[in-house]
Every structure is written in structure tokens, then in C-alpha cells.
Amino acid sequence: MKKDIKKLTDQFFAVCPIGLEEILAEELQNMKISEFEIRKGGIQFSCSNFKAIELILTTRIASRVYKQLFQFEIQNEKNLYHHAKDIKWKSILTPDETFKITTIQNRSQDGKKWSGFKSPLFLSQTLKDALVDNLRNKYGERPSVDKDRPDVSIILHVEPVNDPESKKEMATISVDMCGFSLHERAYRKSRTFEAPLKENLAAGIIKLTGYTDQVLIDPMCGSGTLLIEAMLIRANIPASFMRLRDYHPDHREWDFQRHTYLTKDKYLLRDLDKLIKDLQKQVDIGFTNLKKLKNQFIANDNSNDSIKQFILNLRELGLVSIVQIENQDAADFAPSNIENAIVVTNPPYGDRLGDKKELEELYYKFGENLKANYKTCDAYILAGEKEHLKKISLRTSKKFVLYNGGIETRLAKYELY
Ligand SMILES: C[S@@+](CC[C@H](N)C(=O)[O-])C[C@H]1O[C@@H](n2cnc3c(N)ncnc32)[C@H](O)[C@@H]1O
């Protein structure tokens, strides 16, 4: 392998929704991962393979975890090909495995320059050619591409080096240890519901409210993602509980199960087996405790369809009986016995023409309702439009900017007294 290709060990990158980096950092700290650097939309960190796998199995916030393998500087696609052709690809995949390559272009680490390559697709294509040529030379046959669920998902990151005079970019080659976005917890039965929050964003919002064991109310609950994520947090149930329950070593849930750093390390396999068993126990204890809770979760929505979707999700989890569910206008909804409760909700964004006035009215009336009927509570509203929040005549005590996919949203906090 060329000398200027750096082989990386114990280096990882966890991706998360923009705005939740600090919450993800707390998760790392709780796991005693202390070497990390916060970037926009994720965290670069260093730890053992075991710790990285533990993060994947337990994180509520990360959407992916990449294991970084090789790094080198490039100036053009030709450089990329020549360096990449020299990599020991056989340590990553064999000709009988399928693969996919995704290129992600970033800003330089000092934030001053964007990656100058015109086409991420062309970079992926170039890297694919180098990989295929390398393995064909070695084995006489090549692995094939599978865009949907490949055995190995390879990520190429390119970002300009910090030097403003240099045209060079740093190329990092990683494998996706997950194989799907970790926000897909798999408890959602409601495929038809229109605007659910991603589960990791919902969990992050609950964390930002400082929720521990207060009564939790969502007056516009939709399919109930905020409440369900709060239940999991309350009962300390790992976010990947559905996959942990289904786990079998021969069946792939996460991509790391197929990667050689795991399959060739009998000690890591043994430790993983123990970790899975411990987490499975934690899931069982969590659900047993959760089912004993009464009057702790209150949901409301004015749409019958939304409530049906929420109930479908709760049924999947065996948790229908622990939620009080109402079907009223949020402008009037006023539950009793809610002292010091947390109200958290995500009203509609409004894409339809004519929505604007209707939504402004909803925000205004909901704000008035909070003022009158939710004294002693803290309320958190996630809004897609700044203008909507202005209709609430309450003083904002905190604001967080969060990204829901590509949409910039604001989470506003109101202290009601
Ligand atoms: C963006 S969705 C909430 C999504 C939810 N957080 C989830 O993850 O599934 C907004 C919800 O507000 C409800 N809604 C709209 N206007 C309402 C009103 N006046 N009163 C109560 N609910 C309302 C809609 O039916 C919809 O379910």
C-alpha cells in the first residue's frame, strides 16, 4: 500500500440531526468514550470496536456510525483512482459480496472552504473502478453492486484541507456499521401517517426538555413519536429494542455483523454476545416497569386517523393501556392533575395553500390555552415557521434550532406560571 495512505484504527464518525450534537456527545460521555470532537451534524470519535457497536445498539440520537479505514489526500479523480487501487480491499470485502459506494462532500474542518469536486457520483464511480480493478487482479472476479441492501456499504468523504493555499482535499474511506438509518426503530406500524418526526429527532427533543419522570403531555400527538420515545427514555429501554428482541447471530440486523473486524475476532464476538444478552434483559425489565405506570402520559389529537395510527404503534409495543388518549381541539384541550408536567408538541407545518391563516390561529389559540390551563408546566413547541411562534403571546425562555431532515425548525420553551 502507498506510504501516503494512512490506515486508521479505532476512528469512527457518528451522524446525527443538526442541533443534537451536544446530546449525542452526552451519550458518548455516559459510555465513557472521552476522545471525541463535535462537528456539524455529527461527532468524530475514537474508541474500541466494541464501544462503537455498543453505541449503535443503544444510541437514541445517532442515525449512522461509520468506521473509518483509510485516509489520503487527493487533488483530482485520477489521484483518487491511483490511491484507492492500492488499498487492501480484501480486508473489507470479497468478490462474492455485494457493495455500494456513497460519496459525501463536506466543508473543510475550519469551515472556510467547500469541497471543490463537481460530481459526487463521478467520485463514487472512480472509487468503484479502483475497488473492482484491485479485486479482479487479486481473485480474477469482481464483487457486484447492490444499491438497496449491499453486504458492505462504503462511504467516501471528501473535504478540503485547512490550508487556504492548497487545492488538496482529504479523502476518507469508511464502512457504514449500521446499514440503515438508526432512527428506524421498527415500532412504527403507521406507514400512512403523513408527517411523523424521525424517532431520533423526537428522542433528542425529549432529552432537550430535561424529561426524567414528570407527567408528559402531547396535545397534537399525531402518531405519537414524542410520547413513545419519552416512554423508552423513562424506562431506560435501548432504542434498538425491536432488533435486539429479534437478534440471531446468523441473521443480519446491523451491517457490522458481516464485517471482518467482528467476524474474525472471537473475543469481540464473545463480548458482543454478552452485551446483547444484557441489553435484552434491560429491554424486558424496562417494558415490565413501563406497563406499571399510570397517569404519566397524556395524548391528544383532533384527527381520528392520527389517533388510530398512534394506537396501532402502541399496540405493537403492548403499551395502549398506559396512555390517556383524547380527541379534542388542542385550543381547548385541558387535562387535569398536570402540575409541573412537561408539554411537548409538534403542530402541523402547513404546506397547503390557505394553511397560513389557519395555522397562525391555531398557534395563537393554543398559546392562550397554555397560559390559562397549564400553569406550573414547561411547554416545548417544535415549529417549522418562525412566524407561527410569534403568534404565541408567551415569553420564550429558550430556543433551539433543529433540523428535521432538510427543514430548519425551532423548538421554543415556555415556562408557565
Ligand atoms: C406534524 S403532526 C405531529 C406529528 C407527531 N409528532 C408524530 O411524530 O407523529 C401534527 C398533528 O397535529 C394534529 N392537529 C392539527 N390541528 C390540531 C388541532 N387543532 N388540535 C389537535 N390536533 C391538531 C394533526 O392531526 C397532526 O396529527
Tab-separated table of C-alpha atoms and ligand atoms in Angstrom:
chain	number	residue	atom	x	y	z
A	1	MET	CA	0.000	0.000	0.000
A	2	LYS	CA	1.298	3.513	-0.830
A	3	LYS	CA	3.050	5.284	2.054
A	4	ASP	CA	0.768	8.295	1.876
A	5	ILE	CA	-2.315	6.169	2.567
A	6	LYS	CA	-2.975	6.348	6.285
A	7	LYS	CA	-4.580	3.257	7.793
A	8	LEU	CA	-6.980	4.309	10.522
A	9	THR	CA	-7.735	2.231	13.596
A	10	ASP	CA	-10.344	2.928	16.270
A	11	GLN	CA	-11.653	6.001	14.423
A	12	PHE	CA	-15.394	6.486	13.957
A	13	PHE	CA	-17.915	9.092	12.910
A	14	ALA	CA	-21.477	9.199	14.233
A	15	VAL	CA	-24.039	11.151	12.197
A	16	CYS	CA	-26.963	12.888	13.938
A	17	PRO	CA	-29.636	15.504	13.189
A	18	ILE	CA	-28.116	19.015	13.138
A	19	GLY	CA	-28.781	20.633	16.512
A	20	LEU	CA	-28.493	17.422	18.538
A	21	GLU	CA	-24.699	17.124	18.536
A	22	GLU	CA	-24.386	18.058	22.237
A	23	ILE	CA	-26.997	15.472	23.223
A	24	LEU	CA	-25.117	12.835	21.235
A	25	ALA	CA	-21.903	13.930	22.991
A	26	GLU	CA	-23.641	13.268	26.339
A	27	GLU	CA	-24.390	9.730	25.179
A	28	LEU	CA	-20.713	9.200	24.328
A	29	GLN	CA	-19.638	10.578	27.700
A	30	ASN	CA	-22.097	8.316	29.515
A	31	MET	CA	-20.467	5.394	27.700
A	32	LYS	CA	-17.031	6.616	28.815
A	33	ILE	CA	-15.974	7.491	25.281
A	34	SER	CA	-13.887	10.532	26.040
A	35	GLU	CA	-11.936	11.160	22.847
A	36	PHE	CA	-14.330	12.992	20.553
A	37	GLU	CA	-14.739	16.168	18.561
A	38	ILE	CA	-18.118	17.701	17.797
A	39	ARG	CA	-18.741	18.619	14.130
A	40	LYS	CA	-21.857	19.985	12.471
A	41	GLY	CA	-24.270	17.062	12.102
A	42	GLY	CA	-22.117	14.512	13.885
A	43	ILE	CA	-19.191	13.555	16.089
A	44	GLN	CA	-15.743	12.266	15.225
A	45	PHE	CA	-14.642	9.888	17.966
A	46	SER	CA	-12.111	7.286	18.909
A	47	CYS	CA	-12.793	4.072	20.846
A	48	SER	CA	-12.683	0.271	20.545
A	49	ASN	CA	-14.835	-1.617	18.035
A	50	PHE	CA	-16.805	-2.957	20.982
A	51	LYS	CA	-17.705	0.520	22.262
A	52	ALA	CA	-18.716	1.628	18.747
A	53	ILE	CA	-21.032	-1.389	18.461
A	54	GLU	CA	-22.445	-0.654	21.924
A	55	LEU	CA	-23.192	2.880	20.760
A	56	ILE	CA	-25.081	1.542	17.737
A	57	LEU	CA	-27.182	-0.742	19.937
A	58	THR	CA	-28.064	1.914	22.493
A	59	THR	CA	-27.964	5.410	20.943
A	60	ARG	CA	-31.209	7.360	20.745
A	61	ILE	CA	-29.669	10.187	18.737
A	62	ALA	CA	-27.176	8.922	16.115
A	63	SER	CA	-28.562	7.939	12.732
A	64	ARG	CA	-25.431	6.153	11.470
A	65	VAL	CA	-21.986	5.149	12.698
A	66	TYR	CA	-19.127	4.908	10.211
A	67	LYS	CA	-15.906	3.046	10.888
A	68	GLN	CA	-13.108	4.965	9.209
A	69	LEU	CA	-10.497	2.829	7.468
A	70	PHE	CA	-8.206	4.788	5.152
A	71	GLN	CA	-7.286	8.387	4.566
A	72	PHE	CA	-5.228	10.157	1.897
A	73	GLU	CA	-5.009	13.486	0.122
A	74	ILE	CA	-6.247	13.912	-3.433
A	75	GLN	CA	-6.341	16.711	-5.948
A	76	ASN	CA	-8.404	15.133	-8.715
A	77	GLU	CA	-10.248	11.921	-9.628
A	78	LYS	CA	-7.097	10.401	-11.106
A	79	ASN	CA	-5.353	10.673	-7.704
A	80	LEU	CA	-8.354	9.059	-6.109
A	81	TYR	CA	-8.192	6.107	-8.511
A	82	HIS	CA	-4.454	5.562	-8.046
A	83	HIS	CA	-4.564	5.716	-4.269
A	84	ALA	CA	-7.721	3.664	-3.964
A	85	LYS	CA	-6.468	0.937	-6.316
A	86	ASP	CA	-3.652	0.384	-3.845
A	87	ILE	CA	-5.854	-0.177	-0.804
A	88	LYS	CA	-6.147	-3.667	0.714
A	89	TRP	CA	-9.799	-4.071	-0.303
A	90	LYS	CA	-9.734	-7.765	0.507
A	91	SER	CA	-9.764	-6.790	4.189
A	92	ILE	CA	-13.138	-5.103	3.577
A	93	LEU	CA	-14.939	-7.346	1.090
A	94	THR	CA	-14.514	-10.405	-1.120
A	95	PRO	CA	-15.698	-10.870	-4.739
A	96	ASP	CA	-18.751	-12.840	-3.638
A	97	GLU	CA	-20.054	-9.978	-1.503
A	98	THR	CA	-22.120	-7.057	-2.807
A	99	PHE	CA	-21.285	-3.406	-2.162
A	100	LYS	CA	-22.407	0.162	-2.664
A	101	ILE	CA	-20.410	3.399	-2.600
A	102	THR	CA	-21.768	6.767	-1.434
A	103	THR	CA	-19.746	9.983	-1.620
A	104	ILE	CA	-20.305	12.781	0.866
A	105	GLN	CA	-18.679	16.161	0.222
A	106	ASN	CA	-18.055	18.426	3.217
A	107	ARG	CA	-16.671	21.782	4.245
A	108	SER	CA	-13.052	21.938	5.434
A	109	GLN	CA	-12.745	21.421	9.185
A	110	ASP	CA	-12.142	25.126	9.767
A	111	GLY	CA	-15.435	25.707	7.909
A	112	LYS	CA	-13.848	28.064	5.354
A	113	LYS	CA	-13.991	26.067	2.107
A	114	TRP	CA	-16.422	23.672	0.429
A	115	SER	CA	-15.206	20.573	-1.370
A	116	GLY	CA	-14.498	21.625	-4.952
A	117	PHE	CA	-15.336	18.350	-6.735
A	118	LYS	CA	-18.178	18.839	-9.211
A	119	SER	CA	-19.796	15.430	-9.085
A	120	PRO	CA	-20.075	13.110	-6.070
A	121	LEU	CA	-21.393	10.458	-8.465
A	122	PHE	CA	-18.220	10.603	-10.524
A	123	LEU	CA	-16.129	10.251	-7.346
A	124	SER	CA	-18.176	7.179	-6.340
A	125	GLN	CA	-17.760	5.751	-9.844
A	126	THR	CA	-13.982	6.310	-9.722
A	127	LEU	CA	-13.674	4.665	-6.339
A	128	LYS	CA	-15.809	1.757	-7.559
A	129	ASP	CA	-13.499	1.262	-10.589
A	130	ALA	CA	-10.432	1.233	-8.326
A	131	LEU	CA	-12.000	-1.280	-5.946
A	132	VAL	CA	-13.218	-3.561	-8.741
A	133	ASP	CA	-9.855	-3.462	-10.589
A	134	ASN	CA	-7.979	-4.236	-7.386
A	135	LEU	CA	-10.120	-7.271	-6.501
A	136	ARG	CA	-10.261	-8.573	-10.083
A	137	ASN	CA	-6.451	-8.522	-10.214
A	138	LYS	CA	-6.341	-10.466	-6.981
A	139	TYR	CA	-9.161	-13.008	-7.472
A	140	GLY	CA	-9.933	-12.926	-11.195
A	141	GLU	CA	-13.502	-11.935	-10.387
A	142	ARG	CA	-15.223	-8.832	-9.087
A	143	PRO	CA	-17.917	-8.109	-6.490
A	144	SER	CA	-21.183	-6.688	-7.770
A	145	VAL	CA	-23.073	-3.566	-6.810
A	146	ASP	CA	-26.323	-3.737	-4.836
A	147	LYS	CA	-27.884	-0.324	-4.268
A	148	ASP	CA	-30.590	-1.486	-1.839
A	149	ARG	CA	-29.091	-3.738	0.816
A	150	PRO	CA	-25.454	-4.466	-0.023
A	151	ASP	CA	-23.271	-6.605	2.219
A	152	VAL	CA	-20.813	-3.724	2.585
A	153	SER	CA	-21.745	-0.068	2.316
A	154	ILE	CA	-18.678	2.067	1.631
A	155	ILE	CA	-18.623	5.805	2.277
A	156	LEU	CA	-16.164	8.226	0.701
A	157	HIS	CA	-15.895	11.585	2.482
A	158	VAL	CA	-14.015	14.390	0.798
A	159	GLU	CA	-13.232	17.741	2.376
A	160	PRO	CA	-10.662	20.438	1.578
A	161	VAL	CA	-7.575	20.501	3.800
A	162	ASN	CA	-7.424	23.548	6.106
A	163	ASP	CA	-4.581	25.325	4.225
A	164	PRO	CA	-6.254	28.127	2.156
A	165	GLU	CA	-3.457	27.962	-0.464
A	166	SER	CA	-3.849	24.243	-1.085
A	167	LYS	CA	-6.113	22.649	-3.667
A	168	LYS	CA	-5.860	19.296	-1.935
A	169	GLU	CA	-8.773	17.511	-0.325
A	170	MET	CA	-8.729	14.831	2.345
A	171	ALA	CA	-10.407	11.608	1.235
A	172	THR	CA	-11.591	9.273	3.987
A	173	ILE	CA	-12.895	5.798	3.233
A	174	SER	CA	-15.260	4.284	5.799
A	175	VAL	CA	-17.781	1.476	6.111
A	176	ASP	CA	-21.281	2.062	7.427
A	177	MET	CA	-21.535	-0.149	10.513
A	178	CYS	CA	-25.352	0.102	10.607
A	179	GLY	CA	-26.672	-0.451	7.058
A	180	PHE	CA	-29.848	1.562	7.681
A	181	SER	CA	-30.674	4.765	9.485
A	182	LEU	CA	-30.902	4.089	13.210
A	183	HIS	CA	-33.916	6.394	13.530
A	184	GLU	CA	-35.881	3.443	12.091
A	185	ARG	CA	-36.622	1.780	15.383
A	186	ALA	CA	-39.122	-0.527	13.612
A	187	TYR	CA	-42.010	0.004	16.056
A	188	ARG	CA	-43.978	2.126	13.599
A	189	LYS	CA	-46.957	0.328	12.157
A	190	SER	CA	-48.428	3.514	10.724
A	191	ARG	CA	-46.923	3.674	7.253
A	192	THR	CA	-49.664	6.005	6.030
A	193	PHE	CA	-49.247	8.771	8.614
A	194	GLU	CA	-48.104	11.891	6.799
A	195	ALA	CA	-45.674	13.858	8.934
A	196	PRO	CA	-44.149	11.811	11.722
A	197	LEU	CA	-40.998	13.075	13.373
A	198	LYS	CA	-37.951	10.903	12.912
A	199	GLU	CA	-37.560	8.853	16.072
A	200	ASN	CA	-34.035	10.118	16.860
A	201	LEU	CA	-35.129	13.741	16.471
A	202	ALA	CA	-38.110	13.069	18.763
A	203	ALA	CA	-35.802	11.435	21.335
A	204	GLY	CA	-33.437	14.423	21.120
A	205	ILE	CA	-36.330	16.830	21.719
A	206	ILE	CA	-37.383	14.852	24.794
A	207	LYS	CA	-33.789	14.991	26.062
A	208	LEU	CA	-33.695	18.778	25.478
A	209	THR	CA	-36.792	19.165	27.683
A	210	GLY	CA	-34.832	17.618	30.568
A	211	TYR	CA	-37.553	14.960	30.944
A	212	THR	CA	-36.954	12.337	33.605
A	213	ASP	CA	-40.169	11.275	35.365
A	214	GLN	CA	-42.648	14.152	35.008
A	215	VAL	CA	-46.127	13.745	33.521
A	216	LEU	CA	-45.738	14.174	29.757
A	217	ILE	CA	-48.421	15.694	27.525
A	218	ASP	CA	-48.547	15.946	23.719
A	219	PRO	CA	-51.693	17.905	22.714
A	220	MET	CA	-51.125	17.319	18.946
A	221	CYS	CA	-49.632	13.860	19.170
A	222	GLY	CA	-50.038	12.556	15.584
A	223	SER	CA	-48.660	9.027	15.526
A	224	GLY	CA	-47.151	9.608	18.985
A	225	THR	CA	-43.412	9.563	18.300
A	226	LEU	CA	-42.582	12.079	21.053
A	227	LEU	CA	-44.542	10.129	23.665
A	228	ILE	CA	-43.161	6.751	22.627
A	229	GLU	CA	-39.560	7.989	22.683
A	230	ALA	CA	-40.231	9.522	26.129
A	231	MET	CA	-41.522	6.147	27.369
A	232	LEU	CA	-38.344	4.441	26.170
A	233	ILE	CA	-36.213	7.085	27.911
A	234	ARG	CA	-38.242	6.850	31.107
A	235	ALA	CA	-37.840	3.077	31.311
A	236	ASN	CA	-34.218	3.043	30.120
A	237	ILE	CA	-35.127	0.808	27.166
A	238	PRO	CA	-32.393	0.751	24.473
A	239	ALA	CA	-33.599	2.435	21.272
A	240	SER	CA	-32.824	-0.668	19.201
A	241	PHE	CA	-35.098	-2.859	21.365
A	242	MET	CA	-37.081	-4.317	18.434
A	243	ARG	CA	-33.932	-5.544	16.706
A	244	LEU	CA	-32.438	-6.747	20.000
A	245	ARG	CA	-35.533	-8.881	20.574
A	246	ASP	CA	-35.221	-10.389	17.074
A	247	TYR	CA	-31.460	-10.841	17.251
A	248	HIS	CA	-29.937	-14.028	15.949
A	249	PRO	CA	-26.198	-14.178	15.114
A	250	ASP	CA	-26.922	-15.729	11.695
A	251	HIS	CA	-29.434	-13.107	10.698
A	252	ARG	CA	-28.152	-9.655	9.794
A	253	GLU	CA	-29.821	-6.782	11.655
A	254	TRP	CA	-26.829	-4.403	11.501
A	255	ASP	CA	-24.066	-4.417	8.892
A	256	PHE	CA	-21.279	-4.746	11.458
A	257	GLN	CA	-22.394	-8.373	11.919
A	258	ARG	CA	-20.880	-9.150	8.479
A	259	HIS	CA	-17.694	-7.081	8.834
A	260	THR	CA	-14.362	-8.859	9.284
A	261	TYR	CA	-13.231	-6.767	12.311
A	262	LEU	CA	-16.055	-8.597	14.116
A	263	THR	CA	-16.289	-11.971	12.369
A	264	LYS	CA	-12.535	-12.610	12.693
A	265	ASP	CA	-12.267	-11.546	16.338
A	266	LYS	CA	-13.515	-14.316	18.643
A	267	TYR	CA	-13.101	-12.142	21.759
A	268	LEU	CA	-15.186	-9.369	20.258
A	269	LEU	CA	-17.813	-11.943	19.199
A	270	ARG	CA	-17.934	-13.286	22.755
A	271	ASP	CA	-18.238	-9.761	24.239
A	272	LEU	CA	-20.968	-8.873	21.741
A	273	ASP	CA	-22.920	-11.971	22.683
A	274	LYS	CA	-22.818	-10.953	26.350
A	275	LEU	CA	-23.719	-7.339	25.553
A	276	ILE	CA	-26.753	-8.449	23.537
A	277	LYS	CA	-27.953	-10.695	26.354
A	278	ASP	CA	-27.555	-7.871	28.912
A	279	LEU	CA	-29.420	-5.430	26.679
A	280	GLN	CA	-32.208	-7.967	26.028
A	281	LYS	CA	-32.645	-8.243	29.821
A	282	GLN	CA	-32.714	-4.452	30.086
A	283	VAL	CA	-35.469	-4.358	27.424
A	284	ASP	CA	-37.610	-6.891	29.331
A	285	ILE	CA	-37.188	-5.116	32.676
A	286	GLY	CA	-37.926	-1.753	31.026
A	287	PHE	CA	-41.194	-2.914	29.486
A	288	THR	CA	-42.306	-4.619	32.706
A	289	ASN	CA	-41.734	-1.351	34.608
A	290	LEU	CA	-43.316	0.789	31.911
A	291	LYS	CA	-46.530	-1.248	31.924
A	292	LYS	CA	-46.953	-0.494	35.651
A	293	LEU	CA	-47.016	3.282	35.123
A	294	LYS	CA	-50.382	5.049	35.432
A	295	ASN	CA	-51.403	8.639	34.520
A	296	GLN	CA	-47.953	9.566	33.268
A	297	PHE	CA	-48.543	10.005	29.522
A	298	ILE	CA	-51.337	12.123	28.057
A	299	ALA	CA	-52.024	12.351	24.317
A	300	ASN	CA	-54.480	14.356	22.262
A	301	ASP	CA	-55.162	14.961	18.583
A	302	ASN	CA	-58.215	16.337	16.798
A	303	SER	CA	-57.863	13.797	13.988
A	304	ASN	CA	-59.321	10.325	14.394
A	305	ASP	CA	-56.878	8.997	11.851
A	306	SER	CA	-53.857	10.257	13.790
A	307	ILE	CA	-55.155	8.656	16.970
A	308	LYS	CA	-55.723	5.375	15.153
A	309	GLN	CA	-52.116	5.423	13.956
A	310	PHE	CA	-50.864	6.151	17.464
A	311	ILE	CA	-52.904	3.301	18.904
A	312	LEU	CA	-51.533	0.940	16.236
A	313	ASN	CA	-47.992	1.886	17.299
A	314	LEU	CA	-48.830	1.483	20.993
A	315	ARG	CA	-50.447	-1.895	20.353
A	316	GLU	CA	-47.241	-3.067	18.674
A	317	LEU	CA	-45.461	-2.199	21.928
A	318	GLY	CA	-48.140	-3.537	24.296
A	319	LEU	CA	-48.492	-0.055	25.808
A	320	VAL	CA	-52.031	1.064	24.909
A	321	SER	CA	-53.233	0.902	28.496
A	322	ILE	CA	-50.659	3.310	29.939
A	323	VAL	CA	-51.631	6.331	27.809
A	324	GLN	CA	-54.621	8.619	28.333
A	325	ILE	CA	-55.768	9.475	24.811
A	326	GLU	CA	-58.183	12.322	23.981
A	327	ASN	CA	-59.683	13.528	20.734
A	328	GLN	CA	-60.193	17.318	21.037
A	329	ASP	CA	-59.082	20.587	19.542
A	330	ALA	CA	-55.703	21.488	21.072
A	331	ALA	CA	-57.035	25.015	21.548
A	332	ASP	CA	-59.455	23.685	24.189
A	333	PHE	CA	-57.725	20.578	25.487
A	334	ALA	CA	-57.084	20.997	29.224
A	335	PRO	CA	-56.213	17.807	31.119
A	336	SER	CA	-56.400	17.736	34.922
A	337	ASN	CA	-53.741	16.850	37.531
A	338	ILE	CA	-50.810	18.058	35.474
A	339	GLU	CA	-48.793	20.051	37.976
A	340	ASN	CA	-45.150	20.526	36.878
A	341	ALA	CA	-45.803	18.436	33.789
A	342	ILE	CA	-43.924	18.784	30.519
A	343	VAL	CA	-45.960	19.692	27.444
A	344	VAL	CA	-44.171	18.862	24.194
A	345	THR	CA	-45.690	19.008	20.764
A	346	ASN	CA	-45.090	19.391	17.062
A	347	PRO	CA	-48.060	21.201	15.457
A	348	PRO	CA	-48.641	20.851	11.698
A	349	TYR	CA	-46.227	22.758	9.412
A	350	GLY	CA	-48.691	23.625	6.691
A	351	ASP	CA	-47.765	23.002	3.075
A	352	ARG	CA	-51.216	23.536	1.650
A	353	LEU	CA	-52.356	26.870	0.227
A	354	GLY	CA	-54.579	28.686	2.693
A	355	ASP	CA	-52.927	26.913	5.652
A	356	LYS	CA	-51.099	30.007	6.821
A	357	LYS	CA	-54.035	31.825	8.429
A	358	GLU	CA	-55.457	28.653	9.902
A	359	LEU	CA	-52.121	27.732	11.467
A	360	GLU	CA	-51.497	31.191	12.864
A	361	GLU	CA	-54.882	30.994	14.534
A	362	LEU	CA	-54.090	27.537	15.923
A	363	TYR	CA	-50.790	28.767	17.391
A	364	TYR	CA	-52.493	31.819	18.917
A	365	LYS	CA	-55.321	29.834	20.497
A	366	PHE	CA	-53.015	27.060	21.681
A	367	GLY	CA	-50.780	29.676	23.348
A	368	GLU	CA	-53.786	31.179	25.123
A	369	ASN	CA	-54.844	27.708	26.259
A	370	LEU	CA	-51.354	27.028	27.657
A	371	LYS	CA	-51.477	30.320	29.555
A	372	ALA	CA	-54.877	29.566	31.086
A	373	ASN	CA	-54.780	25.822	31.740
A	374	TYR	CA	-51.186	24.640	32.062
A	375	LYS	CA	-49.891	26.712	34.981
A	376	THR	CA	-46.687	25.267	36.594
A	377	CYS	CA	-45.845	23.300	33.425
A	378	ASP	CA	-42.973	23.778	30.951
A	379	ALA	CA	-44.129	23.746	27.328
A	380	TYR	CA	-41.984	22.983	24.276
A	381	ILE	CA	-43.262	23.651	20.778
A	382	LEU	CA	-41.433	22.498	17.643
A	383	ALA	CA	-42.350	24.869	14.817
A	384	GLY	CA	-41.387	24.857	11.159
A	385	GLU	CA	-42.004	28.611	10.747
A	386	LYS	CA	-40.725	31.451	12.941
A	387	GLU	CA	-43.874	33.393	12.084
A	388	HIS	CA	-46.074	30.800	13.757
A	389	LEU	CA	-44.219	31.069	17.059
A	390	LYS	CA	-44.742	34.840	17.013
A	391	LYS	CA	-48.482	34.192	17.374
A	392	ILE	CA	-47.930	32.738	20.832
A	393	SER	CA	-48.168	35.560	23.334
A	394	LEU	CA	-45.897	33.991	25.923
A	395	ARG	CA	-42.280	34.793	26.719
A	396	THR	CA	-39.871	32.274	25.191
A	397	SER	CA	-37.371	31.171	27.819
A	398	LYS	CA	-35.135	29.099	25.482
A	399	LYS	CA	-34.890	28.307	21.800
A	400	PHE	CA	-33.109	25.501	19.943
A	401	VAL	CA	-32.591	25.293	16.176
A	402	LEU	CA	-33.029	21.704	14.975
A	403	TYR	CA	-33.155	20.157	11.525
A	404	ASN	CA	-35.986	17.807	10.674
A	405	GLY	CA	-34.414	16.199	7.587
A	406	GLY	CA	-33.637	19.246	5.449
A	407	ILE	CA	-36.152	21.536	7.184
A	408	GLU	CA	-34.917	24.092	9.709
A	409	THR	CA	-37.202	24.064	12.745
A	410	ARG	CA	-37.274	25.787	16.111
A	411	LEU	CA	-38.003	24.264	19.477
A	412	ALA	CA	-39.280	27.022	21.775
A	413	LYS	CA	-39.597	26.652	25.528
A	414	TYR	CA	-42.237	28.461	27.611
A	415	GLU	CA	-42.318	28.424	31.418
A	416	LEU	CA	-45.930	28.709	32.526
A	417	TYR	CA	-46.851	30.134	35.922
B	1	LIG	C1	-46.938	17.274	12.448
B	1	LIG	S1	-48.191	16.270	13.088
B	1	LIG	C2	-47.486	15.637	14.576
B	1	LIG	C3	-46.577	14.504	14.302
B	1	LIG	C4	-46.165	13.761	15.538
B	1	LIG	N1	-45.199	14.483	16.327
B	1	LIG	C5	-45.584	12.401	15.105
B	1	LIG	O1	-44.371	12.220	15.210
B	1	LIG	O2	-46.302	11.562	14.624
B	1	LIG	C6	-49.360	17.411	13.687
B	1	LIG	C7	-50.592	16.785	14.313
B	1	LIG	O3	-51.408	17.860	14.817
B	1	LIG	C8	-52.745	17.469	14.678
B	1	LIG	N2	-53.573	18.696	14.734
B	1	LIG	C9	-53.697	19.670	13.809
B	1	LIG	N3	-54.517	20.629	14.243
B	1	LIG	C10	-54.942	20.268	15.501
B	1	LIG	C11	-55.794	20.837	16.456
B	1	LIG	N4	-56.405	21.999	16.245
B	1	LIG	N5	-55.996	20.175	17.607
B	1	LIG	C12	-55.397	18.976	17.848
B	1	LIG	N6	-54.572	18.393	16.952
B	1	LIG	C13	-54.339	19.019	15.809
B	1	LIG	C14	-52.798	16.762	13.334
B	1	LIG	O4	-53.924	15.901	13.265
B	1	LIG	C15	-51.471	16.011	13.329
B	1	LIG	O5	-51.655	14.702	13.808
